[in-house]
mmCIF file of C-alpha atoms and ligand atoms in Angstrom:
data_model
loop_
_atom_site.group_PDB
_atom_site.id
_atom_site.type_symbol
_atom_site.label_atom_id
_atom_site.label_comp_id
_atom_site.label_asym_id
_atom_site.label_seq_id
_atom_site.Cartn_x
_atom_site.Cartn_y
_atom_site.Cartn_z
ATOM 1 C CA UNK G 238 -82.522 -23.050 22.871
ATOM 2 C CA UNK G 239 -79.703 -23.262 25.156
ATOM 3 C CA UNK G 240 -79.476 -20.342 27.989
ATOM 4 C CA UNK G 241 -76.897 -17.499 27.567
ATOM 5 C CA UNK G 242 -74.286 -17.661 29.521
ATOM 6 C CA UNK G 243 -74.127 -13.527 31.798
ATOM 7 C CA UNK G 244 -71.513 -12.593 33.712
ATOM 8 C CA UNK G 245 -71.003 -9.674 35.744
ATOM 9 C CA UNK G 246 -67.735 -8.779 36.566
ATOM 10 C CA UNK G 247 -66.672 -5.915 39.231
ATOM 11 C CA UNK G 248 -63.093 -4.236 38.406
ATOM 12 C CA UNK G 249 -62.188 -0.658 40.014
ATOM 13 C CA UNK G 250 -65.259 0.861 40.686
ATOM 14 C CA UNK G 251 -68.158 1.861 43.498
ATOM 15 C CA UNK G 252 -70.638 -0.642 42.484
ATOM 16 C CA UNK G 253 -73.299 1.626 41.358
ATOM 17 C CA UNK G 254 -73.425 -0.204 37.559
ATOM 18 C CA UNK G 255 -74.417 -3.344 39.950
ATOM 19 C CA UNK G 256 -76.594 -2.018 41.841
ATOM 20 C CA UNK G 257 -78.473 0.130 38.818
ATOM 21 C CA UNK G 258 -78.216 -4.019 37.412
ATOM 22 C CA UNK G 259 -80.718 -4.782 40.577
ATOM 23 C CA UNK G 260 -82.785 -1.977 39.161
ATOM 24 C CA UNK G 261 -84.174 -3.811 36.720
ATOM 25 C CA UNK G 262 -86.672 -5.318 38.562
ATOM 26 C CA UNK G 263 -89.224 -7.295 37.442
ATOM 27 C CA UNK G 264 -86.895 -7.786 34.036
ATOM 28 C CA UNK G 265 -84.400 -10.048 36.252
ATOM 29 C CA UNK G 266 -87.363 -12.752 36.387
ATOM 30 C CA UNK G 267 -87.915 -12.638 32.685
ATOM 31 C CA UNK G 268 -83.657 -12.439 32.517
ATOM 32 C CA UNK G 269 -83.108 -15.549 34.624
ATOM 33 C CA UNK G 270 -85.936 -17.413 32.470
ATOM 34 C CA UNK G 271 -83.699 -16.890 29.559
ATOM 35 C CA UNK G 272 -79.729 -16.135 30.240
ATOM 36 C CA UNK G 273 -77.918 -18.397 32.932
ATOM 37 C CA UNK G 274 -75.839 -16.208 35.765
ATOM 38 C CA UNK G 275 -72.615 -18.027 35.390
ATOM 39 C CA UNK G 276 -69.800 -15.452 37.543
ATOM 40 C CA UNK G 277 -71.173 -12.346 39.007
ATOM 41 C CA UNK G 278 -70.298 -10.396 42.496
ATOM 42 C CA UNK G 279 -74.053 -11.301 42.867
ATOM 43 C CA UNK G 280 -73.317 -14.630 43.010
ATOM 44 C CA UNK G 281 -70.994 -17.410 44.946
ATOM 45 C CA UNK G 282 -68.969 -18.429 42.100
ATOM 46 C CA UNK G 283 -65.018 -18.457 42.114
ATOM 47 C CA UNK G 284 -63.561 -19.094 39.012
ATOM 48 C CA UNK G 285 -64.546 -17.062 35.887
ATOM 49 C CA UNK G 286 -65.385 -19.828 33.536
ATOM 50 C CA UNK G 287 -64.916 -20.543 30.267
ATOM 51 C CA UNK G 288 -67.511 -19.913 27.331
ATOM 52 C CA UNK G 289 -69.114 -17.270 28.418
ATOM 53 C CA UNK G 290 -71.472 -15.382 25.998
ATOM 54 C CA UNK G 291 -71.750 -11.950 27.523
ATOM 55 C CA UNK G 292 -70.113 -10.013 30.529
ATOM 56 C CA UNK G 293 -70.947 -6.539 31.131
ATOM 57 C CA UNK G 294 -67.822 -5.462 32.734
ATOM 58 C CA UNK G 295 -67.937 -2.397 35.676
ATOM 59 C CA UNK G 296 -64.894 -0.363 36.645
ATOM 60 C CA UNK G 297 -61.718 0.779 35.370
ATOM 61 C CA UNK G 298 -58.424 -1.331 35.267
ATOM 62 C CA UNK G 299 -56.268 -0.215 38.791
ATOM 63 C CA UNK G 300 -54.720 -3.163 40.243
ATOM 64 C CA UNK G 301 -53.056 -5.862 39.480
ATOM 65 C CA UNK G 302 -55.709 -7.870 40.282
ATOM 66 C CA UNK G 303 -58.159 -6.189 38.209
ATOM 67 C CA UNK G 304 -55.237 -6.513 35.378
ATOM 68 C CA UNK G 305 -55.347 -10.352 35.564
ATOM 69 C CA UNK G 306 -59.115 -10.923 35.689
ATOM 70 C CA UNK G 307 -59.671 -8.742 32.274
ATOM 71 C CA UNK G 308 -56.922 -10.459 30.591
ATOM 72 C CA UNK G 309 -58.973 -13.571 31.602
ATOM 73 C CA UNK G 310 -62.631 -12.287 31.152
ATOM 74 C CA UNK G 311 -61.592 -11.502 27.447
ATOM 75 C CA UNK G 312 -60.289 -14.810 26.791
ATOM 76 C CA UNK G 313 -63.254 -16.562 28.052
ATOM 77 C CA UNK G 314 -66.022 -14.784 26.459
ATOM 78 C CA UNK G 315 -67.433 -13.944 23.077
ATOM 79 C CA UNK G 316 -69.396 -10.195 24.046
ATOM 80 C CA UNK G 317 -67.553 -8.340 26.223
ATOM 81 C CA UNK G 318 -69.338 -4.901 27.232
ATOM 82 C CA UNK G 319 -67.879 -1.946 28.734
ATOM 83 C CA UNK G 320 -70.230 -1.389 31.614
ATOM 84 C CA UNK G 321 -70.248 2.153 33.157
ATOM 85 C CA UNK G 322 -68.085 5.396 33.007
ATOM 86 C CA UNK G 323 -65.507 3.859 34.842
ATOM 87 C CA UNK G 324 -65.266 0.878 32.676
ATOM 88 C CA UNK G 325 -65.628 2.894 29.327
ATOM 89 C CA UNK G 326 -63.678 6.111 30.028
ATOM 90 C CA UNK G 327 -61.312 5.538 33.754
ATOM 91 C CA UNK G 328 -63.996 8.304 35.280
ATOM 92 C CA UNK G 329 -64.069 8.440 38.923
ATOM 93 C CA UNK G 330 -61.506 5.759 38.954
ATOM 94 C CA UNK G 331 -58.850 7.304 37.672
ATOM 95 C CA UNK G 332 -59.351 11.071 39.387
ATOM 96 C CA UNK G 333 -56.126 9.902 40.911
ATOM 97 C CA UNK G 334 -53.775 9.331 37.549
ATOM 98 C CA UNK G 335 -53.002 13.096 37.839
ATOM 99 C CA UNK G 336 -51.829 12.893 41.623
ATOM 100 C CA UNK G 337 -48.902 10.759 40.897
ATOM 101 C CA UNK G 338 -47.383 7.255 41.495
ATOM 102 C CA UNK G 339 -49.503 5.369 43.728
ATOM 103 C CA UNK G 340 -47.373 5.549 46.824
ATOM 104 C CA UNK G 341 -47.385 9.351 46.504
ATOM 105 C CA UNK G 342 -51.153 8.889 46.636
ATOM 106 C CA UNK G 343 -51.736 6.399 49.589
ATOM 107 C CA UNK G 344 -48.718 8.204 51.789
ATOM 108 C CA UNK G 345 -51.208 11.318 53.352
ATOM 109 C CA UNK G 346 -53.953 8.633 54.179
ATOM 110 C CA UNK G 347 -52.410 5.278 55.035
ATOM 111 C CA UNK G 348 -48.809 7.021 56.275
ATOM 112 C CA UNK G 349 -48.515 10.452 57.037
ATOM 113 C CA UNK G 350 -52.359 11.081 59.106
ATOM 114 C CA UNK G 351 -52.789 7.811 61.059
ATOM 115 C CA UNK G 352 -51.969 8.048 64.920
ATOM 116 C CA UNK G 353 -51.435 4.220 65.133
ATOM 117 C CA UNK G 354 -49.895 1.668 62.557
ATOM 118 C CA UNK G 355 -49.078 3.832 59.356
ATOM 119 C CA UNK G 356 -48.319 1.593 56.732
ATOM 120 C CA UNK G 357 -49.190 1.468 52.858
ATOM 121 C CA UNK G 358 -51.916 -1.231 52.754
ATOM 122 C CA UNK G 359 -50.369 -3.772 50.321
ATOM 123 C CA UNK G 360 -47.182 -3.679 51.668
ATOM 124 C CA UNK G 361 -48.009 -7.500 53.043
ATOM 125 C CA UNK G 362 -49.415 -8.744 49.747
ATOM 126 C CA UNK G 363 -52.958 -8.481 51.222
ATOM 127 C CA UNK G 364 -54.446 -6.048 48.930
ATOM 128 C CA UNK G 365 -53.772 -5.817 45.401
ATOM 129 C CA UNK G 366 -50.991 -3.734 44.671
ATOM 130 C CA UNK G 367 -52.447 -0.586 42.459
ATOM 131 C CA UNK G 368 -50.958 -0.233 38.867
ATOM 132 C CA UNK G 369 -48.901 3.162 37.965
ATOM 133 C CA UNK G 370 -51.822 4.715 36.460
ATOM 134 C CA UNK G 371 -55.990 3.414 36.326
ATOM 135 C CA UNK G 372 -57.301 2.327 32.675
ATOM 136 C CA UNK G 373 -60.397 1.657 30.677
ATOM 137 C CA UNK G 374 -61.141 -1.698 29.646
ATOM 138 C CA UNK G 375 -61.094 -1.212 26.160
ATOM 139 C CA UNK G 376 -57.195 0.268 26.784
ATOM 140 C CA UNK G 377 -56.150 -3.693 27.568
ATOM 141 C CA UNK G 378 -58.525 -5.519 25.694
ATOM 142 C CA UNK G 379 -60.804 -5.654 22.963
ATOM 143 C CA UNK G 380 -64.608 -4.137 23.829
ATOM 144 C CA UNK G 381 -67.400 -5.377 22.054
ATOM 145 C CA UNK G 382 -69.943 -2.878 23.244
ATOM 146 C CA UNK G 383 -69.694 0.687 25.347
ATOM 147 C CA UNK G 384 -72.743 1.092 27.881
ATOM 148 C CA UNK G 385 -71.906 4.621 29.435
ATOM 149 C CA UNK G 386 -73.580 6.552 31.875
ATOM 150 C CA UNK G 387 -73.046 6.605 35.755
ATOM 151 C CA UNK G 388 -74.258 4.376 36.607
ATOM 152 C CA UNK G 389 -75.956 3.441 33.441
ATOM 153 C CA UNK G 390 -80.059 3.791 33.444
ATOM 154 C CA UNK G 391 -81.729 -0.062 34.210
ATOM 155 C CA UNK G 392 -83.779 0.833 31.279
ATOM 156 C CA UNK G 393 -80.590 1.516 29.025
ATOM 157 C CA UNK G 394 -79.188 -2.330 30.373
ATOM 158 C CA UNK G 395 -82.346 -3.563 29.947
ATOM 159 C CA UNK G 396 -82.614 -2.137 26.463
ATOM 160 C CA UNK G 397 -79.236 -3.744 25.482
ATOM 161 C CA UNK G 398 -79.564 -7.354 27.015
ATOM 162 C CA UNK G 399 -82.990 -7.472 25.373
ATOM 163 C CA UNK G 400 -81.172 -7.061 21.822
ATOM 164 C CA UNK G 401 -78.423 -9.593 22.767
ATOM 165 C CA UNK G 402 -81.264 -12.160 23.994
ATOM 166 C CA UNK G 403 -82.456 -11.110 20.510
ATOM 167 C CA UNK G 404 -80.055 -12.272 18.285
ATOM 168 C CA UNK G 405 -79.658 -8.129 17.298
ATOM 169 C CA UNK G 406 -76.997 -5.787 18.008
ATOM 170 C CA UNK G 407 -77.520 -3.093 20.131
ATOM 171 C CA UNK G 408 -76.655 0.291 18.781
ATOM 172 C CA UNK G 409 -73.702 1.556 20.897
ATOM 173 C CA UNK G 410 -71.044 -0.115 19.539
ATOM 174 C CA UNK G 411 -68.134 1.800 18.769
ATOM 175 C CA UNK G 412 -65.812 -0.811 18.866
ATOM 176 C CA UNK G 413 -65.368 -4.126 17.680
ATOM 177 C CA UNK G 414 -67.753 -6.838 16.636
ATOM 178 C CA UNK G 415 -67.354 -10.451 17.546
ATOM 179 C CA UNK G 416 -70.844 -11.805 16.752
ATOM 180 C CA UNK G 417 -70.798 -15.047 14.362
HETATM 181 FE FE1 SF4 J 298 -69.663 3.799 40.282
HETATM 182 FE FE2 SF4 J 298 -70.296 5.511 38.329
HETATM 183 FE FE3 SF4 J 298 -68.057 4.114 38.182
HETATM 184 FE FE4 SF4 J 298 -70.403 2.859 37.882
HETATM 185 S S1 SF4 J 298 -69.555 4.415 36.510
HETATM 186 S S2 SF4 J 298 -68.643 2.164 39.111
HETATM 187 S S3 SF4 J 298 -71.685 4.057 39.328
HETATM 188 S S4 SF4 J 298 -68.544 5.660 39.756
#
């Protein structure tokens, strides 16, 4: 039987879905006997690729960068799965929606307190320029499966990419189905 094809992608969030993804220990052996790492932060790969089978997806939509690469992720792969609080509900990502446009949030750190060089940090194209206000994934695209928690428990990942290895589907879906 062919290997699954896992990706990991990281949108706007800390990391912590990631790292509680290293949690699972002893599981990643049995994980990279059967599923094949194909794009993940946790690995040198530059261009999501096509056919992917399954992407658990970390962070909240809130820049334009992070915009792009979900459009893409979605189009290149069958299971997509929310991955996170920030990826299923904005969470800690989008604490600053209520503060305003984004320039009204940058200006006191990046403009107003700085001694030397004040300057909004993607006003050179540099850094992704942040969107108007942060998203969830599933407010762009289609989600196939929610994985909450913050981070998620390694034994609640665990407990889902075991069913998917399976052939089952894991019971948090609240959204759509693409299996078949
Ligand atoms: Fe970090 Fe929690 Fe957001 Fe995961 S859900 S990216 S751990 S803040």
């Amino acid at each position: 039987m062919a290997a699954v094809k896992l990706a990991t992608v990281w949108l706007g969030g800390c990391s912590g879905c990631h790292m509680s993804f290293l949690d699972l220990d002893e599981f990643l052996v049995e994980l990279a006997g059967r599923a094949e790492l194909v794009y993940s932060p946790l690995a040198d790969v530059k261009e999501y690729p096509e056919g992917v089978d399954v992407v658990l997806v970390e962070g909240a939509v809130a820049n334009e960068e992070n915009l792009e690469m979900i459009f893409k992720v979605r189009e290149r792969t069958r299971i997509l799965i929310s991955f996170g609080d920030c990826a299923v509900t904005g969470n800690v990502t989008s604490l600053r929606n209520p503060l305003g446009a984004p320039l009204e949030v940058l200006k006191p750190a990046y403009v107003e307190r700085p001694d030397i060089n004040p300057r909004i940090p993607d006003e050179k194209g540099i850094v992704p320029k942040l969107l108007e206000r942060v998203q969830p994934v599933h407010a762009l695209v289609p989600v196939d499966f929610y994985l909450p928690g913050c981070p998620p428990p390694a034994a609640r990942i665990r407990s889902v990419l075991e069913e998917l290895l399976n052939g089952k589907q894991p019971a948090l879906d609240v959204g759509q189905r693409r299996f078949g």
